[in-house]
Amino acid sequence: MDYPTDRSIWSLGSAPHANETVVTSTLLDQPTAAKDLKESTPQTEPRPAERRRPRLAVLDGLRLVAALAVLSWHWMGVQGWPAIWHGMSGAKMPLGASIGAYGWLGVQLFFLISGFVICMSCWGRSLGDFVTSRVTRLFPAFWVAVLVTTAVLWFAPQRWGVDSQRPTLVRMLTNLTMMPNPVGTTNIDQSYWTLWIEICFYVLFGVVAAFGLTYRRVLVFCGVWAFASIMAISSGFPLLNSLVQPDFSWYFIAGIAFFLMHRFGPNLLLFGMVGFCWLMSLNRIERLVHDNSAGAGHQLSWKITALVITASFALVGATALGAFNRVQWRWLTVAGSLTYPLYLVHQEIGFEMITRVSRYLPGYATVAVCLAVMLGAAWLLHRFVERPFAPMLKRGLARSFAQVRSNGQVAARS
C-alpha cells in the first residue's frame, strides 16, 4: 500500500545529484550545488537531464485507482461474509461483484508505485532523511486510524473478519507499532497486512541508503534482491521468505527500475530487469489467484489477472518515460493525498457503515453513499492529522538525528 509518498510525487529531473556521487548531506543540509557535482561526476556514468521535468501527477491518480480497487474487493468482490450484505453481494450487485473480484490486484499496483516513489523521494538524501520521511508519512494517520477502528469494533454489534472477539487493549497497543503480525498479534484492520510488506522493503532499501544511493548501488541492490527472492522460493526458508517477500518483491524492484529510467533514461539493462520482474510476477500470481478464488466464491481467471498485472506495469512504465507529462490536473494531487487515509479506514469501518446503510438503500446506492463518507473521513485525516502532525514529527526527528551526529562526532574526536 504507500502507497506512500512525501506529500506529492515530484520529478527530480533537475535535482543536482549525480548518480555515482555519494551525497552526504544531513537532514539540515541544502542540496550540493549542481556546478560542484558536475565537476566531480565521472563522465562514464549516466546523468539526469538538466531541465526540470513536470510533476508526475498521473501516479497520484493511479494510487487512488489502486485504493478504490482494493475497496471494491472488500466491499463487493468478497462473497460469504454474513455481516456485510448477508453474504450475498453477488446477488445484490452482480456487475460490482464481478469487477471487485479482481480488486485485490490494486495491492500489486500499490507496490509498483511504491518502489518508484520511495527511490525517488530518498535519492540524494541521508539515511536519517529516509527514515524521517517514512515515519512522518506513515505513522500519524495510522495511529489515529487504529484508535478509531478499535473504537468502532468495540461498540459494533458484532465483529466480522478473521476473529470474532472485541479488540483487547494489548492488541490495540501492539497494532500501534505497525508490526503486530511478526509477534503473533492480528491486525485491527485486516487490510493493514500490506504495511508489513512495505516495512520489509524500507529495511532492505535503507541498507543501500545508509551507504548513499548511486545508480550502480541501486542496480546491484535490485539484482541481489531478485536473486534472494528466487532463493527464498526454492529453499522455503521462513526467515528469508519473510524478509525478501518473494510474492511481492518483483513489483518494488520493477518500480525502482522505472524510476532509474525516469531519472537517467531507459536502456536495455533496465528494460531487461523490468521484463524479468514482470515474468516472475506472472509466475507468483498463480497461487494468489487460487487463494483469492475462495474469497470471490468462484474460480478467478489467470488470464484476466495477468492482463491487469501487465496493464499496471505498462501504466507505471509509460508514466516514468513521460507519456503522461502533459496530464497536470490539480484534482489528481488531492486524489493522491486521500489515498493512504482512505486505505486505512475503508475496511472495518466501511463494513459497519454498509451494514447500517444497506437497510435503507439498494446495493449500489449504499456503496456510493459509504464511499462518499469514507472519502470525507480520508480528507479529515489528511487535513487535521497528516498536515499538522507530520511536520511536528519531522522536526523532532531532525533534532534527534542531529544530536546523534553531533554525539558521534564528539565520540570520534575523543
mmCIF file of N, CA, C and O in Angstrom, residues 319-366:
data_model
loop_
_atom_site.group_PDB
_atom_site.id
_atom_site.type_symbol
_atom_site.label_atom_id
_atom_site.label_comp_id
_atom_site.label_asym_id
_atom_site.label_seq_id
_atom_site.Cartn_x
_atom_site.Cartn_y
_atom_site.Cartn_z
ATOM 1 N N THR A 319 4.275 6.215 -17.522
ATOM 2 C CA THR A 319 4.403 7.424 -16.705
ATOM 3 C C THR A 319 5.861 7.778 -16.480
ATOM 4 O O THR A 319 6.265 8.943 -16.584
ATOM 5 N N ALA A 320 6.677 6.767 -16.181
ATOM 6 C CA ALA A 320 8.103 7.004 -15.941
ATOM 7 C C ALA A 320 8.805 7.548 -17.174
ATOM 8 O O ALA A 320 9.726 8.369 -17.070
ATOM 9 N N LEU A 321 8.369 7.115 -18.349
ATOM 10 C CA LEU A 321 9.013 7.536 -19.589
ATOM 11 C C LEU A 321 8.427 8.828 -20.158
ATOM 12 O O LEU A 321 8.807 9.254 -21.246
ATOM 13 N N GLY A 322 7.479 9.437 -19.420
ATOM 14 C CA GLY A 322 6.991 10.749 -19.808
ATOM 15 C C GLY A 322 5.772 10.768 -20.694
ATOM 16 O O GLY A 322 5.422 11.831 -21.234
ATOM 17 N N ALA A 323 5.095 9.635 -20.854
ATOM 18 C CA ALA A 323 3.941 9.594 -21.750
ATOM 19 C C ALA A 323 2.788 10.465 -21.262
ATOM 20 O O ALA A 323 1.968 10.925 -22.071
ATOM 21 N N PHE A 324 2.721 10.696 -19.941
ATOM 22 C CA PHE A 324 1.600 11.459 -19.386
ATOM 23 C C PHE A 324 2.064 12.776 -18.767
ATOM 24 O O PHE A 324 1.383 13.317 -17.876
ATOM 25 N N ASN A 325 3.177 13.307 -19.213
ATOM 26 C CA ASN A 325 3.695 14.540 -18.612
ATOM 27 C C ASN A 325 2.739 15.721 -18.763
ATOM 28 O O ASN A 325 2.747 16.643 -17.950
ATOM 29 N N ARG A 326 1.932 15.693 -19.817
ATOM 30 C CA ARG A 326 1.010 16.811 -20.023
ATOM 31 C C ARG A 326 -0.228 16.736 -19.138
ATOM 32 O O ARG A 326 -0.979 17.713 -19.057
ATOM 33 N N VAL A 327 -0.431 15.605 -18.506
ATOM 34 C CA VAL A 327 -1.586 15.468 -17.617
ATOM 35 C C VAL A 327 -1.217 16.091 -16.279
ATOM 36 O O VAL A 327 -0.482 15.504 -15.483
ATOM 37 N N GLN A 328 -1.717 17.287 -16.017
ATOM 38 C CA GLN A 328 -1.390 18.019 -14.797
ATOM 39 C C GLN A 328 -2.663 18.516 -14.099
ATOM 40 O O GLN A 328 -2.711 19.623 -13.580
ATOM 41 N N TRP A 329 -3.675 17.680 -14.085
ATOM 42 C CA TRP A 329 -4.918 18.072 -13.436
ATOM 43 C C TRP A 329 -4.703 18.206 -11.930
ATOM 44 O O TRP A 329 -4.172 17.304 -11.280
ATOM 45 N N ARG A 330 -5.141 19.294 -11.384
ATOM 46 C CA ARG A 330 -4.885 19.567 -9.961
ATOM 47 C C ARG A 330 -5.621 18.602 -9.039
ATOM 48 O O ARG A 330 -5.156 18.309 -7.942
ATOM 49 N N TRP A 331 -6.752 18.091 -9.493
ATOM 50 C CA TRP A 331 -7.502 17.197 -8.620
ATOM 51 C C TRP A 331 -6.762 15.882 -8.390
ATOM 52 O O TRP A 331 -7.028 15.174 -7.413
ATOM 53 N N LEU A 332 -5.818 15.549 -9.269
ATOM 54 C CA LEU A 332 -5.036 14.334 -9.063
ATOM 55 C C LEU A 332 -4.157 14.451 -7.818
ATOM 56 O O LEU A 332 -3.902 13.457 -7.130
ATOM 57 N N THR A 333 -3.698 15.666 -7.522
ATOM 58 C CA THR A 333 -2.916 15.870 -6.298
ATOM 59 C C THR A 333 -3.761 15.590 -5.069
ATOM 60 O O THR A 333 -3.307 14.954 -4.107
ATOM 61 N N VAL A 334 -5.008 16.072 -5.095
ATOM 62 C CA VAL A 334 -5.923 15.800 -3.985
ATOM 63 C C VAL A 334 -6.190 14.303 -3.884
ATOM 64 O O VAL A 334 -6.214 13.726 -2.785
ATOM 65 N N ALA A 335 -6.370 13.656 -5.018
ATOM 66 C CA ALA A 335 -6.610 12.220 -5.029
ATOM 67 C C ALA A 335 -5.447 11.471 -4.374
ATOM 68 O O ALA A 335 -5.641 10.545 -3.585
ATOM 69 N N GLY A 336 -4.229 11.884 -4.704
ATOM 70 C CA GLY A 336 -3.073 11.227 -4.111
ATOM 71 C C GLY A 336 -3.003 11.414 -2.616
ATOM 72 O O GLY A 336 -2.625 10.496 -1.882
ATOM 73 N N SER A 337 -3.382 12.595 -2.131
ATOM 74 C CA SER A 337 -3.317 12.854 -0.687
ATOM 75 C C SER A 337 -4.360 12.065 0.092
ATOM 76 O O SER A 337 -4.185 11.804 1.284
ATOM 77 N N LEU A 338 -5.462 11.668 -0.561
ATOM 78 C CA LEU A 338 -6.516 10.924 0.130
ATOM 79 C C LEU A 338 -6.305 9.415 0.101
ATOM 80 O O LEU A 338 -6.972 8.681 0.844
ATOM 81 N N THR A 339 -5.374 8.945 -0.723
ATOM 82 C CA THR A 339 -5.248 7.509 -0.954
ATOM 83 C C THR A 339 -4.906 6.739 0.306
ATOM 84 O O THR A 339 -5.583 5.771 0.666
ATOM 85 N N TYR A 340 -3.843 7.133 0.995
ATOM 86 C CA TYR A 340 -3.400 6.404 2.181
ATOM 87 C C TYR A 340 -4.437 6.454 3.303
ATOM 88 O O TYR A 340 -4.787 5.406 3.879
ATOM 89 N N PRO A 341 -4.998 7.634 3.666
ATOM 90 C CA PRO A 341 -6.049 7.642 4.692
ATOM 91 C C PRO A 341 -7.269 6.797 4.308
ATOM 92 O O PRO A 341 -7.851 6.123 5.162
ATOM 93 N N LEU A 342 -7.648 6.830 3.025
ATOM 94 C CA LEU A 342 -8.785 6.013 2.594
ATOM 95 C C LEU A 342 -8.498 4.540 2.799
ATOM 96 O O LEU A 342 -9.365 3.786 3.259
ATOM 97 N N TYR A 343 -7.302 4.114 2.447
ATOM 98 C CA TYR A 343 -6.936 2.710 2.629
ATOM 99 C C TYR A 343 -6.999 2.315 4.100
ATOM 100 O O TYR A 343 -7.427 1.208 4.445
ATOM 101 N N LEU A 344 -6.620 3.215 4.990
ATOM 102 C CA LEU A 344 -6.562 2.888 6.414
ATOM 103 C C LEU A 344 -7.937 2.693 7.039
ATOM 104 O O LEU A 344 -8.072 1.924 7.993
ATOM 105 N N VAL A 345 -8.949 3.379 6.527
ATOM 106 C CA VAL A 345 -10.249 3.361 7.211
ATOM 107 C C VAL A 345 -11.339 2.628 6.442
ATOM 108 O O VAL A 345 -12.463 2.500 6.952
ATOM 109 N N HIS A 346 -11.042 2.129 5.236
ATOM 110 C CA HIS A 346 -12.145 1.684 4.388
ATOM 111 C C HIS A 346 -12.736 0.333 4.788
ATOM 112 O O HIS A 346 -13.914 0.087 4.533
ATOM 113 N N GLN A 347 -11.962 -0.567 5.412
ATOM 114 C CA GLN A 347 -12.466 -1.932 5.550
ATOM 115 C C GLN A 347 -13.401 -2.117 6.742
ATOM 116 O O GLN A 347 -14.626 -2.218 6.570
ATOM 117 N N GLU A 348 -12.882 -2.164 7.949
ATOM 118 C CA GLU A 348 -13.732 -2.473 9.095
ATOM 119 C C GLU A 348 -14.779 -1.398 9.347
ATOM 120 O O GLU A 348 -15.951 -1.691 9.615
ATOM 121 N N ILE A 349 -14.362 -0.133 9.288
ATOM 122 C CA ILE A 349 -15.321 0.957 9.463
ATOM 123 C C ILE A 349 -16.314 0.972 8.311
ATOM 124 O O ILE A 349 -17.526 1.202 8.505
ATOM 125 N N GLY A 350 -15.817 0.708 7.103
ATOM 126 C CA GLY A 350 -16.716 0.638 5.956
ATOM 127 C C GLY A 350 -17.732 -0.472 6.083
ATOM 128 O O GLY A 350 -18.908 -0.314 5.711
ATOM 129 N N PHE A 351 -17.321 -1.624 6.618
ATOM 130 C CA PHE A 351 -18.262 -2.728 6.823
ATOM 131 C C PHE A 351 -19.395 -2.326 7.762
ATOM 132 O O PHE A 351 -20.565 -2.651 7.533
ATOM 133 N N GLU A 352 -19.036 -1.620 8.831
ATOM 134 C CA GLU A 352 -20.064 -1.188 9.783
ATOM 135 C C GLU A 352 -21.049 -0.234 9.122
ATOM 136 O O GLU A 352 -22.263 -0.321 9.327
ATOM 137 N N MET A 353 -20.536 0.674 8.292
ATOM 138 C CA MET A 353 -21.419 1.608 7.598
ATOM 139 C C MET A 353 -22.331 0.884 6.615
ATOM 140 O O MET A 353 -23.536 1.151 6.553
ATOM 141 N N ILE A 354 -21.768 -0.034 5.835
ATOM 142 C CA ILE A 354 -22.567 -0.758 4.845
ATOM 143 C C ILE A 354 -23.680 -1.543 5.516
ATOM 144 O O ILE A 354 -24.831 -1.573 5.041
ATOM 145 N N THR A 355 -23.370 -2.174 6.628
ATOM 146 C CA THR A 355 -24.378 -2.959 7.339
ATOM 147 C C THR A 355 -25.568 -2.104 7.750
ATOM 148 O O THR A 355 -26.716 -2.544 7.676
ATOM 149 N N ARG A 356 -25.300 -0.864 8.148
ATOM 150 C CA ARG A 356 -26.381 0.009 8.606
ATOM 151 C C ARG A 356 -27.105 0.679 7.439
ATOM 152 O O ARG A 356 -28.334 0.735 7.410
ATOM 153 N N VAL A 357 -26.340 1.199 6.473
ATOM 154 C CA VAL A 357 -26.957 1.946 5.373
ATOM 155 C C VAL A 357 -27.755 1.032 4.454
ATOM 156 O O VAL A 357 -28.787 1.423 3.897
ATOM 157 N N SER A 358 -27.297 -0.210 4.274
ATOM 158 C CA SER A 358 -27.959 -1.138 3.348
ATOM 159 C C SER A 358 -29.369 -1.513 3.805
ATOM 160 O O SER A 358 -30.124 -2.095 3.020
ATOM 161 N N ARG A 359 -29.718 -1.193 5.027
ATOM 162 C CA ARG A 359 -31.093 -1.442 5.481
ATOM 163 C C ARG A 359 -32.091 -0.513 4.794
ATOM 164 O O ARG A 359 -33.288 -0.818 4.742
ATOM 165 N N TYR A 360 -31.597 0.616 4.287
ATOM 166 C CA TYR A 360 -32.486 1.633 3.738
ATOM 167 C C TYR A 360 -32.266 1.893 2.249
ATOM 168 O O TYR A 360 -33.138 2.497 1.607
ATOM 169 N N LEU A 361 -31.115 1.467 1.705
ATOM 170 C CA LEU A 361 -30.802 1.760 0.306
ATOM 171 C C LEU A 361 -30.425 0.483 -0.435
ATOM 172 O O LEU A 361 -29.942 -0.469 0.178
ATOM 173 N N PRO A 362 -30.638 0.453 -1.755
ATOM 174 C CA PRO A 362 -30.170 -0.698 -2.537
ATOM 175 C C PRO A 362 -28.645 -0.743 -2.586
ATOM 176 O O PRO A 362 -27.956 0.180 -2.144
ATOM 177 N N GLY A 363 -28.119 -1.811 -3.191
ATOM 178 C CA GLY A 363 -26.694 -2.089 -3.124
ATOM 179 C C GLY A 363 -25.794 -0.984 -3.638
ATOM 180 O O GLY A 363 -24.931 -0.467 -2.907
ATOM 181 N N TYR A 364 -25.963 -0.591 -4.904
ATOM 182 C CA TYR A 364 -25.054 0.395 -5.483
ATOM 183 C C TYR A 364 -25.193 1.762 -4.814
ATOM 184 O O TYR A 364 -24.203 2.493 -4.656
ATOM 185 N N ALA A 365 -26.399 2.129 -4.418
ATOM 186 C CA ALA A 365 -26.593 3.394 -3.707
ATOM 187 C C ALA A 365 -25.884 3.351 -2.355
ATOM 188 O O ALA A 365 -25.295 4.348 -1.918
ATOM 189 N N THR A 366 -25.935 2.202 -1.710
ATOM 190 C CA THR A 366 -25.228 2.046 -0.435
ATOM 191 C C THR A 366 -23.727 2.232 -0.611
ATOM 192 O O THR A 366 -23.071 2.934 0.167
#
